[in-house]
Amino acid sequence: MAVALALVSIAGFLTEIVAGAQVVSAAGPDSMIIIYPLGGLGLLLLALAQFTVIDGKARLPMIRRIALGYAIAFAAALALYAGSVVPVIAIAVVWLLADQLNFLLPLMIWSLAGDEFNVAEGRKIFGWIVTWTYLGQVLGLATSVFAAPALVAANVPLPALLVIAPVICVFVALWLPRKMRGSAAATGLARPEKLGASLASAWSFISGISVWRAFLASSVLTFVAGMTIFLSFMAGADDLLTDDPADLQMVYGGVSLVSFLACWGIQSLFAEKLQDRIGIPGVLLVLPVATVIAGLVLVAGALTGSLVLVSAGLALWLIPRWSIDENARRAALSLVPDERRTRVSFFVDLGPVALGLIAAGPVAAIGLLTGQLWLAPAIAAVLAALAIAPSLRVLRDWDESLLNWRLRRRKRNRTLNLGDLLSEDTDDHDN
């Protein structure tokens, strides 16, 4: 699972950097006002299409189908781009697919990990898996940065790097199910559900636990702010650089690379200790606070025309987002019973990302269309500040929420001896 996540990260992050730089250079930063909301809508539609079967079917065949589906979609879009058939639209589709790949396929693999390991095991193992994910992210970002001048010198088009994504998707689709063949986890519910019933099942869990409602509200506000910060960075970097896609790719990739190296260091040195010290809800409070600071730094960068400050603003969002916050989210979702975990993840993990993409376009448009680039990150800082209140509620009521009966994990379908029963009953009581 760790290797699969690393490979998916290489494909997703490399493709997002290369395709994003091509789109912004060809169509300008104003194009993101349209592309980002479309990406969010695409995430929601794909989530709804999978919602009825995502927890009801065995996860390994689902992962195979999803990965092969992305491989086919990438190949079709790249064929259109290579044939100069609506090239701007084709490369924009590649960018959107990469953005989806970074969320949907890892979400499925993380759900598989949540099936395989209990909460106590996950405290040790999930951090290790995240470290492997950083390895893939860093390799993808480093390739985008250092391959750009080499390809330009060799007179090879930068989009040639995009063929890596479909190749990796095919490999993961064939390799991961084979390596995990015979696993006792992820067998599914083995019963069909209609969309309404699936949505109601996930929402009844969230609505029945006040902490999770507050967690969802905080996540939506934080991710709207975070996606706006990303668009503000792209607009600011494009305004301060030339229209050369190689320059934009190197700056965007470079900032992301430094940020993810910092994430890797945080994960290796003290992420687990921090979570042990202040708990899951304490860690979940960090990202909204960091996002406020990131927005203010971007405002300063836009007003002073400083590429350093603009880049620092993006880094202040990326580092907590992909390090301690990612860890805490995985740990929180591991508390959800197996038969609801992925659907609940769609609500509290993928949903805020999709809504963030949709809302970030109109918010960023305020700054882009008026020429006042500082306005968008200023609004992002306000939205992130509003997310702090529900985060504090999560912090205050978290321990009490753990007693809610909805968090009770259902026994897996296997023959149990007396030792198994005692062990599982103890685990359920601890959970």
CSV table of C-alpha atoms in Angstrom, one decimal:
chain,number,residue,atom,x,y,z
A,1,MET,CA,0.0,0.0,0.0
A,2,ALA,CA,2.9,2.4,0.8
A,3,VAL,CA,4.6,1.7,-2.5
A,4,ALA,CA,1.3,2.1,-4.4
A,5,LEU,CA,0.7,5.5,-2.7
A,6,ALA,CA,4.2,6.6,-3.5
A,7,LEU,CA,3.7,5.7,-7.2
A,8,VAL,CA,0.4,7.4,-7.4
A,9,SER,CA,1.9,10.5,-5.8
A,10,ILE,CA,4.7,10.6,-8.4
A,11,ALA,CA,2.1,10.5,-11.2
A,12,GLY,CA,-0.3,12.9,-9.7
A,13,PHE,CA,2.1,15.6,-8.5
A,14,LEU,CA,4.4,15.5,-11.5
A,15,THR,CA,1.4,15.7,-13.9
A,16,GLU,CA,-0.3,18.5,-11.9
A,17,ILE,CA,2.8,20.7,-12.0
A,18,VAL,CA,3.6,20.2,-15.7
A,19,ALA,CA,0.0,20.5,-16.9
A,20,GLY,CA,-0.8,23.4,-14.6
A,21,ALA,CA,2.2,25.4,-15.9
A,22,GLN,CA,1.2,24.7,-19.5
A,23,VAL,CA,-2.4,25.8,-18.9
A,24,VAL,CA,-1.5,29.0,-17.0
A,25,SER,CA,1.2,29.9,-19.6
A,26,ALA,CA,-1.1,29.3,-22.6
A,27,ALA,CA,-4.4,30.7,-21.2
A,28,GLY,CA,-3.4,32.9,-18.4
A,29,PRO,CA,-4.2,32.8,-14.7
A,30,ASP,CA,-7.8,33.9,-15.4
A,31,SER,CA,-8.4,30.4,-16.9
A,32,MET,CA,-8.2,28.9,-13.4
A,33,ILE,CA,-11.4,30.7,-12.5
A,34,ILE,CA,-13.2,28.2,-14.8
A,35,ILE,CA,-10.9,25.2,-14.5
A,36,TYR,CA,-10.9,24.9,-10.7
A,37,PRO,CA,-14.7,24.9,-10.3
A,38,LEU,CA,-14.9,22.3,-13.1
A,39,GLY,CA,-12.3,20.2,-11.2
A,40,GLY,CA,-14.4,20.4,-8.1
A,41,LEU,CA,-17.6,19.4,-9.9
A,42,GLY,CA,-15.7,16.5,-11.5
A,43,LEU,CA,-14.6,15.2,-8.1
A,44,LEU,CA,-18.2,15.4,-6.8
A,45,LEU,CA,-19.7,13.7,-9.8
A,46,LEU,CA,-17.1,10.9,-9.6
A,47,ALA,CA,-17.7,10.5,-5.9
A,48,LEU,CA,-21.5,10.2,-6.4
A,49,ALA,CA,-20.9,7.7,-9.2
A,50,GLN,CA,-18.9,5.5,-6.8
A,51,PHE,CA,-20.9,6.2,-3.6
A,52,THR,CA,-23.3,3.3,-3.8
A,53,VAL,CA,-20.6,0.7,-4.2
A,54,ILE,CA,-17.5,2.2,-2.6
A,55,ASP,CA,-18.0,0.4,0.8
A,56,GLY,CA,-20.3,-2.3,-0.5
A,57,LYS,CA,-17.8,-3.9,-2.9
A,58,ALA,CA,-14.3,-5.3,-2.2
A,59,ARG,CA,-11.8,-2.5,-2.4
A,60,LEU,CA,-9.1,-4.2,-4.4
A,61,PRO,CA,-11.3,-4.7,-7.6
A,62,MET,CA,-12.5,-1.2,-7.1
A,63,ILE,CA,-8.9,0.2,-7.0
A,64,ARG,CA,-8.2,-1.8,-10.2
A,65,ARG,CA,-11.1,-0.3,-12.0
A,66,ILE,CA,-10.5,3.2,-10.9
A,67,ALA,CA,-6.7,3.1,-11.7
A,68,LEU,CA,-7.4,1.6,-15.2
A,69,GLY,CA,-10.1,4.2,-15.8
A,70,TYR,CA,-7.7,7.0,-15.1
A,71,ALA,CA,-5.1,5.4,-17.3
A,72,ILE,CA,-7.6,5.4,-20.2
A,73,ALA,CA,-8.7,9.0,-19.5
A,74,PHE,CA,-5.1,10.2,-19.4
A,75,ALA,CA,-4.2,8.4,-22.6
A,76,ALA,CA,-7.2,9.9,-24.5
A,77,ALA,CA,-6.5,13.4,-23.3
A,78,LEU,CA,-2.8,13.2,-24.2
A,79,ALA,CA,-3.7,11.8,-27.6
A,80,LEU,CA,-5.9,14.8,-28.3
A,81,TYR,CA,-3.1,17.1,-27.1
A,82,ALA,CA,-0.5,15.4,-29.2
A,83,GLY,CA,-2.7,15.6,-32.2
A,84,SER,CA,-3.3,19.4,-31.6
A,85,VAL,CA,-7.1,18.8,-31.2
A,86,VAL,CA,-8.3,21.6,-28.9
A,87,PRO,CA,-4.9,21.5,-27.2
A,88,VAL,CA,-5.7,24.0,-24.4
A,89,ILE,CA,-8.8,22.0,-23.4
A,90,ALA,CA,-6.9,18.7,-23.7
A,91,ILE,CA,-4.1,19.9,-21.4
A,92,ALA,CA,-6.6,21.4,-19.0
A,93,VAL,CA,-8.4,18.0,-18.8
A,94,VAL,CA,-5.0,16.4,-18.0
A,95,TRP,CA,-4.6,18.9,-15.1
A,96,LEU,CA,-8.1,18.1,-13.8
A,97,LEU,CA,-7.4,14.4,-14.0
A,98,ALA,CA,-4.2,14.8,-12.1
A,99,ASP,CA,-6.0,16.8,-9.4
A,100,GLN,CA,-8.6,14.0,-9.1
A,101,LEU,CA,-5.9,11.3,-9.1
A,102,ASN,CA,-4.2,13.0,-6.1
A,103,PHE,CA,-7.4,12.5,-4.1
A,104,LEU,CA,-9.6,9.7,-5.2
A,105,LEU,CA,-7.1,6.8,-5.7
A,106,PRO,CA,-5.2,7.6,-2.5
A,107,LEU,CA,-8.5,7.8,-0.7
A,108,MET,CA,-9.3,4.2,-1.8
A,109,ILE,CA,-5.9,3.0,-0.7
A,110,TRP,CA,-6.2,4.7,2.6
A,111,SER,CA,-9.6,3.1,3.2
A,112,LEU,CA,-7.9,-0.2,2.5
A,113,ALA,CA,-5.3,0.6,5.1
A,114,GLY,CA,-8.1,1.5,7.5
A,115,ASP,CA,-9.6,-2.0,7.0
A,116,GLU,CA,-6.3,-3.7,7.4
A,117,PHE,CA,-5.1,-2.0,10.6
A,118,ASN,CA,-7.0,-1.1,13.8
A,119,VAL,CA,-6.7,2.3,15.6
A,120,ALA,CA,-3.8,1.2,17.8
A,121,GLU,CA,-1.8,-0.2,14.9
A,122,GLY,CA,-2.6,2.8,12.8
A,123,ARG,CA,-1.0,5.2,15.2
A,124,LYS,CA,2.4,3.7,14.3
A,125,ILE,CA,1.8,2.4,10.7
A,126,PHE,CA,-0.1,5.3,9.1
A,127,GLY,CA,2.8,7.7,9.8
A,128,TRP,CA,5.1,5.3,8.1
A,129,ILE,CA,2.8,5.0,5.1
A,130,VAL,CA,2.6,8.8,4.9
A,131,THR,CA,6.4,8.9,4.8
A,132,TRP,CA,6.4,6.7,1.7
A,133,THR,CA,3.8,9.0,0.2
A,134,TYR,CA,6.2,11.9,0.7
A,135,LEU,CA,8.9,10.0,-1.1
A,136,GLY,CA,6.6,9.8,-4.2
A,137,GLN,CA,5.5,13.4,-3.9
A,138,VAL,CA,9.1,14.6,-3.6
A,139,LEU,CA,10.2,12.4,-6.6
A,140,GLY,CA,7.4,13.7,-8.7
A,141,LEU,CA,8.1,17.4,-7.8
A,142,ALA,CA,11.9,17.0,-8.2
A,143,THR,CA,11.3,15.5,-11.7
A,144,SER,CA,9.2,18.5,-12.6
A,145,VAL,CA,11.8,21.0,-11.4
A,146,PHE,CA,15.1,19.4,-12.7
A,147,ALA,CA,13.7,17.8,-15.9
A,148,ALA,CA,12.5,21.1,-17.2
A,149,PRO,CA,15.9,22.7,-18.2
A,150,ALA,CA,17.2,19.3,-19.4
A,151,LEU,CA,14.2,18.8,-21.7
A,152,VAL,CA,14.4,22.4,-23.0
A,153,ALA,CA,18.1,21.9,-23.7
A,154,ALA,CA,17.4,18.7,-25.5
A,155,ASN,CA,14.6,20.4,-27.5
A,156,VAL,CA,12.0,17.9,-26.1
A,157,PRO,CA,8.6,19.3,-25.3
A,158,LEU,CA,7.9,19.5,-21.5
A,159,PRO,CA,4.5,17.7,-21.9
A,160,ALA,CA,6.5,14.5,-22.8
A,161,LEU,CA,6.6,14.0,-19.0
A,162,LEU,CA,2.9,13.5,-18.9
A,163,VAL,CA,3.1,10.0,-20.3
A,164,ILE,CA,4.4,8.8,-16.9
A,165,ALA,CA,0.9,9.1,-15.4
A,166,PRO,CA,-1.0,6.5,-17.4
A,167,VAL,CA,1.9,4.1,-17.2
A,168,ILE,CA,1.9,4.3,-13.4
A,169,CYS,CA,-1.9,3.9,-13.2
A,170,VAL,CA,-1.8,0.7,-15.2
A,171,PHE,CA,1.0,-0.7,-13.1
A,172,VAL,CA,-0.8,0.1,-9.8
A,173,ALA,CA,-4.1,-1.4,-11.2
A,174,LEU,CA,-2.4,-4.7,-12.0
A,175,TRP,CA,0.2,-4.9,-9.2
A,176,LEU,CA,-1.5,-3.8,-5.9
A,177,PRO,CA,-4.5,-6.3,-6.1
A,178,ARG,CA,-2.0,-9.1,-7.0
A,179,LYS,CA,0.3,-8.3,-4.0
A,180,MET,CA,-2.7,-8.1,-1.6
A,181,ARG,CA,-4.4,-11.1,-2.9
A,182,GLY,CA,-5.8,-13.2,0.0
A,183,SER,CA,-6.1,-10.2,2.4
A,184,ALA,CA,-8.8,-10.6,5.0
A,185,ALA,CA,-9.7,-6.9,4.9
A,186,ALA,CA,-11.8,-5.0,2.4
A,187,THR,CA,-14.4,-7.6,1.6
A,188,GLY,CA,-17.2,-5.1,1.4
A,189,LEU,CA,-20.7,-5.3,2.7
A,190,ALA,CA,-21.9,-7.7,0.0
A,191,ARG,CA,-25.2,-6.0,-0.4
A,192,PRO,CA,-26.4,-3.4,-3.0
A,193,GLU,CA,-27.4,0.1,-1.9
A,194,LYS,CA,-29.2,2.9,-3.7
A,195,LEU,CA,-27.5,6.4,-3.8
A,196,GLY,CA,-30.0,7.9,-1.3
A,197,ALA,CA,-29.4,5.1,1.2
A,198,SER,CA,-25.6,5.4,0.9
A,199,LEU,CA,-25.7,9.2,1.3
A,200,ALA,CA,-28.1,8.8,4.3
A,201,SER,CA,-25.8,6.2,5.9
A,202,ALA,CA,-22.8,8.4,5.8
A,203,TRP,CA,-24.7,11.6,6.8
A,204,SER,CA,-26.4,9.8,9.7
A,205,PHE,CA,-22.9,9.1,11.1
A,206,ILE,CA,-21.8,12.8,10.7
A,207,SER,CA,-25.0,14.4,11.9
A,208,GLY,CA,-25.2,12.0,14.8
A,209,ILE,CA,-21.9,13.1,16.2
A,210,SER,CA,-21.6,16.9,16.8
A,211,VAL,CA,-17.8,16.8,16.7
A,212,TRP,CA,-17.9,15.4,13.2
A,213,ARG,CA,-20.3,18.1,12.0
A,214,ALA,CA,-17.9,20.7,13.4
A,215,PHE,CA,-15.0,18.9,11.8
A,216,LEU,CA,-16.8,19.0,8.4
A,217,ALA,CA,-17.7,22.7,8.7
A,218,SER,CA,-14.1,23.6,9.7
A,219,SER,CA,-12.7,21.5,6.8
A,220,VAL,CA,-14.9,23.2,4.2
A,221,LEU,CA,-14.0,26.7,5.3
A,222,THR,CA,-10.3,25.8,5.5
A,223,PHE,CA,-10.1,24.1,2.1
A,224,VAL,CA,-12.0,27.0,0.4
A,225,ALA,CA,-9.3,29.3,1.9
A,226,GLY,CA,-6.5,26.9,0.9
A,227,MET,CA,-7.5,26.5,-2.7
A,228,THR,CA,-7.9,30.3,-3.0
A,229,ILE,CA,-4.4,30.6,-1.6
A,230,PHE,CA,-3.1,28.2,-4.3
A,231,LEU,CA,-4.9,30.2,-7.1
A,232,SER,CA,-3.5,33.4,-5.6
A,233,PHE,CA,0.0,32.0,-5.7
A,234,MET,CA,-0.4,30.9,-9.4
A,235,ALA,CA,-1.7,34.3,-10.3
A,236,GLY,CA,1.0,36.1,-8.4
A,237,ALA,CA,3.8,34.0,-9.8
A,238,ASP,CA,2.5,34.3,-13.3
A,239,ASP,CA,2.3,38.1,-12.9
A,240,LEU,CA,5.9,38.3,-11.6
A,241,LEU,CA,7.4,35.9,-14.1
A,242,THR,CA,7.5,35.7,-17.9
A,243,ASP,CA,5.0,33.6,-19.8
A,244,ASP,CA,7.6,30.8,-20.3
A,245,PRO,CA,6.0,27.6,-19.0
A,246,ALA,CA,9.4,26.2,-18.0
A,247,ASP,CA,10.0,29.1,-15.6
A,248,LEU,CA,6.5,28.7,-14.1
A,249,GLN,CA,6.9,25.0,-13.8
A,250,MET,CA,10.3,25.3,-12.1
A,251,VAL,CA,9.0,27.9,-9.6
A,252,TYR,CA,5.7,26.1,-8.8
A,253,GLY,CA,7.5,22.8,-8.6
A,254,GLY,CA,10.4,24.2,-6.6
A,255,VAL,CA,8.2,25.7,-3.9
A,256,SER,CA,6.2,22.5,-3.7
A,257,LEU,CA,9.4,20.5,-3.6
A,258,VAL,CA,10.8,22.5,-0.7
A,259,SER,CA,7.5,22.3,1.1
A,260,PHE,CA,7.2,18.5,0.8
A,261,LEU,CA,10.8,18.1,1.9
A,262,ALA,CA,9.8,20.0,5.0
A,263,CYS,CA,6.8,17.8,5.4
A,264,TRP,CA,9.0,14.7,5.2
A,265,GLY,CA,11.2,16.1,7.9
A,266,ILE,CA,8.2,17.0,10.1
A,267,GLN,CA,6.8,13.5,9.6
A,268,SER,CA,10.1,11.8,10.4
A,269,LEU,CA,11.0,13.9,13.4
A,270,PHE,CA,8.0,14.9,15.5
A,271,ALA,CA,4.6,14.4,13.8
A,272,GLU,CA,3.8,11.3,15.9
A,273,LYS,CA,5.1,12.9,19.1
A,274,LEU,CA,3.0,16.1,18.4
A,275,GLN,CA,-0.1,13.9,17.9
A,276,ASP,CA,0.6,12.0,21.1
A,277,ARG,CA,1.1,15.2,23.0
A,278,ILE,CA,-1.9,17.3,21.9
A,279,GLY,CA,-4.1,14.6,20.4
A,280,ILE,CA,-5.9,14.3,17.0
A,281,PRO,CA,-8.2,17.3,17.6
A,282,GLY,CA,-5.3,19.5,18.7
A,283,VAL,CA,-3.4,18.7,15.5
A,284,LEU,CA,-6.6,19.4,13.4
A,285,LEU,CA,-6.6,23.0,14.7
A,286,VAL,CA,-3.1,23.7,13.3
A,287,LEU,CA,-4.2,23.9,9.6
A,288,PRO,CA,-6.9,26.7,10.0
A,289,VAL,CA,-4.4,28.8,12.0
A,290,ALA,CA,-1.6,28.2,9.4
A,291,THR,CA,-4.0,29.1,6.6
A,292,VAL,CA,-4.8,32.5,8.2
A,293,ILE,CA,-1.1,33.2,8.3
A,294,ALA,CA,-0.5,32.0,4.7
A,295,GLY,CA,-3.3,34.3,3.4
A,296,LEU,CA,-1.7,37.3,5.2
A,297,VAL,CA,1.8,36.5,3.8
A,298,LEU,CA,0.3,36.3,0.3
A,299,VAL,CA,-1.4,39.6,0.8
A,300,ALA,CA,2.0,41.1,1.7
A,301,GLY,CA,3.6,39.4,-1.3
A,302,ALA,CA,1.0,40.7,-3.7
A,303,LEU,CA,1.2,44.3,-2.4
A,304,THR,CA,5.0,44.4,-2.5
A,305,GLY,CA,5.5,42.3,-5.7
A,306,SER,CA,7.8,39.9,-3.8
A,307,LEU,CA,8.0,36.4,-5.3
A,308,VAL,CA,9.6,35.2,-2.1
A,309,LEU,CA,6.6,36.2,0.0
A,310,VAL,CA,4.2,34.8,-2.6
A,311,SER,CA,6.0,31.5,-2.5
A,312,ALA,CA,6.2,31.5,1.3
A,313,GLY,CA,2.4,32.0,1.5
A,314,LEU,CA,1.9,28.8,-0.6
A,315,ALA,CA,4.5,26.9,1.5
A,316,LEU,CA,2.7,27.9,4.8
A,317,TRP,CA,-0.5,26.2,3.4
A,318,LEU,CA,1.2,23.1,1.9
A,319,ILE,CA,3.4,22.1,4.8
A,320,PRO,CA,0.8,21.6,7.5
A,321,ARG,CA,-1.7,20.4,4.9
A,322,TRP,CA,0.4,17.5,3.8
A,323,SER,CA,2.1,16.7,7.0
A,324,ILE,CA,0.5,16.8,10.5
A,325,ASP,CA,-3.0,17.6,9.2
A,326,GLU,CA,-2.9,14.6,6.8
A,327,ASN,CA,-1.8,12.3,9.6
A,328,ALA,CA,-4.5,13.5,11.9
A,329,ARG,CA,-7.2,13.1,9.3
A,330,ARG,CA,-6.2,9.5,8.6
A,331,ALA,CA,-6.2,8.8,12.3
A,332,ALA,CA,-9.6,10.4,12.8
A,333,LEU,CA,-11.1,8.4,9.9
A,334,SER,CA,-9.7,5.2,11.2
A,335,LEU,CA,-12.2,5.5,14.0
A,336,VAL,CA,-15.1,5.2,11.6
A,337,PRO,CA,-16.4,1.6,11.3
A,338,ASP,CA,-15.2,-0.2,8.2
A,339,GLU,CA,-18.6,-0.4,6.5
A,340,ARG,CA,-18.9,3.4,6.5
A,341,ARG,CA,-15.3,4.6,6.3
A,342,THR,CA,-14.9,5.5,2.7
A,343,ARG,CA,-18.3,7.2,2.4
A,344,VAL,CA,-17.7,9.2,5.5
A,345,SER,CA,-14.3,10.1,4.0
A,346,PHE,CA,-16.1,11.4,0.9
A,347,PHE,CA,-18.0,13.8,3.1
A,348,VAL,CA,-15.2,15.1,5.4
A,349,ASP,CA,-12.1,14.6,3.3
A,350,LEU,CA,-13.0,14.7,-0.4
A,351,GLY,CA,-16.1,16.9,0.0
A,352,PRO,CA,-14.2,19.9,1.4
A,353,VAL,CA,-11.6,19.6,-1.3
A,354,ALA,CA,-14.2,19.6,-4.1
A,355,LEU,CA,-16.2,22.4,-2.5
A,356,GLY,CA,-12.9,24.3,-2.1
A,357,LEU,CA,-12.1,24.0,-5.8
A,358,ILE,CA,-15.6,25.1,-6.7
A,359,ALA,CA,-15.6,28.1,-4.4
A,360,ALA,CA,-12.0,29.2,-4.9
A,361,GLY,CA,-12.7,30.2,-8.5
A,362,PRO,CA,-15.3,32.9,-7.8
A,363,VAL,CA,-13.3,34.1,-4.7
A,364,ALA,CA,-10.0,34.3,-6.8
A,365,ALA,CA,-12.0,36.1,-9.6
A,366,ILE,CA,-12.5,39.1,-7.3
A,367,GLY,CA,-8.8,39.7,-7.3
A,368,LEU,CA,-8.0,38.6,-10.9
A,369,LEU,CA,-10.7,40.5,-12.7
A,370,THR,CA,-10.2,43.7,-10.7
A,371,GLY,CA,-6.4,43.5,-10.9
A,372,GLN,CA,-6.1,43.7,-7.1
A,373,LEU,CA,-4.4,40.4,-6.6
A,374,TRP,CA,-4.2,40.9,-2.8
A,375,LEU,CA,-8.0,40.7,-2.4
A,376,ALA,CA,-8.2,36.9,-2.9
A,377,PRO,CA,-5.7,35.9,-0.2
A,378,ALA,CA,-7.2,38.5,2.1
A,379,ILE,CA,-10.6,36.8,1.8
A,380,ALA,CA,-8.9,33.4,2.2
A,381,ALA,CA,-7.5,34.6,5.5
A,382,VAL,CA,-10.9,35.6,6.7
A,383,LEU,CA,-12.5,32.3,5.7
A,384,ALA,CA,-9.7,30.4,7.5
A,385,ALA,CA,-10.2,32.5,10.6
A,386,LEU,CA,-13.9,31.5,10.6
A,387,ALA,CA,-12.8,27.9,10.6
A,388,ILE,CA,-11.0,28.2,13.9
A,389,ALA,CA,-14.3,28.3,15.9
A,390,PRO,CA,-15.6,24.9,14.8
A,391,SER,CA,-12.1,23.5,15.2
A,392,LEU,CA,-12.0,24.7,18.8
A,393,ARG,CA,-15.4,22.9,19.3
A,394,VAL,CA,-13.8,19.7,18.0
A,395,LEU,CA,-10.9,20.1,20.4
A,396,ARG,CA,-13.3,20.7,23.4
A,397,ASP,CA,-15.7,17.8,22.7
A,398,TRP,CA,-13.5,15.2,21.1
A,399,ASP,CA,-13.0,12.9,24.1
A,400,GLU,CA,-16.8,12.8,24.9
A,401,SER,CA,-17.6,12.0,21.3
A,402,LEU,CA,-15.6,8.8,21.4
A,403,LEU,CA,-18.3,7.2,23.6
A,404,ASN,CA,-20.9,7.6,20.8
A,405,TRP,CA,-22.3,4.2,19.8
A,406,ARG,CA,-21.9,5.1,16.1
A,407,LEU,CA,-18.1,4.6,16.4
A,408,ARG,CA,-18.5,0.9,17.4
A,409,ARG,CA,-16.8,-1.3,14.9
A,410,ARG,CA,-18.6,-4.3,13.4
A,411,LYS,CA,-17.0,-7.7,13.8
A,412,ARG,CA,-15.4,-9.0,10.6
A,413,ASN,CA,-16.9,-12.1,8.9
A,414,ARG,CA,-14.6,-14.8,10.2
A,415,THR,CA,-14.6,-17.6,12.6
A,416,LEU,CA,-13.6,-16.4,16.1
A,417,ASN,CA,-12.1,-18.4,19.0
A,418,LEU,CA,-12.4,-17.2,22.6
A,419,GLY,CA,-9.1,-15.3,22.4
A,420,ASP,CA,-10.3,-13.5,19.3
A,421,LEU,CA,-13.5,-12.5,20.9
A,422,LEU,CA,-11.8,-11.2,24.0
A,423,SER,CA,-9.3,-9.3,21.9
A,424,GLU,CA,-11.9,-7.7,19.7
A,425,ASP,CA,-14.2,-6.8,22.6
A,426,THR,CA,-11.3,-5.1,24.2
A,427,ASP,CA,-10.5,-3.2,21.0
A,428,ASP,CA,-14.1,-2.1,20.6
A,429,HIS,CA,-14.2,-0.8,24.2
A,430,ASP,CA,-10.9,1.1,23.6
A,431,ASN,CA,-12.2,2.5,20.4
